[in-house]
Amino acid sequence: MVTAFVMIKTDTNRIPEIAQELADKDGITQVYSVTGAWDLIAMVGVREFEDLEDVISDRLSKITGIQATETHLAFRAYSRNDLEEGFALGFE
């Protein structure tokens, strides 16, 4: 599984509509409205690296109101649950 985080600048008058349109696209697993330099962050999950082009270039970038994007690829995921389970191996 390939995970990417796409930082998105949008037309600020359409943030909720753009977020919902993004969330409805295949390959986009979650969309967050955020503070700071970006308006939205979309989490993309695809099976193959090559599939990112379909989601980001073909689906995401064609949504009216998206002004700029910056994509970050994830190398590894860490979560509290994963760490706790790892430390608990071999203990009952």
Steps between C-alpha positions, in 0.01 A plus 500: 500500500631844405387795712536864406395821667396779265505854636240706314434873459147575386252772430419578865133559419470136392703306758213278624379420147851425374571283806186295438576466129849376589366255759271349234792418265637146480846478654447787744449346842459811718485877465578744780429873523805648672653821629820651366630555149279229344121476499458123471708186535390194305626156590544279193528122519575290191639154435783598265722807473389544138136537614585832667500671162138396438386632836707818527547614140178370347241522779616743768657772288194533275266608780388858447633729774824317574775757455818318608612165639808351662531124534693313772552123482499293818785255559365332812201537733530515877209490739453449871314173437780360282767591755304355796438175312867474407615541859242249623626212282584197712325635810171371633 
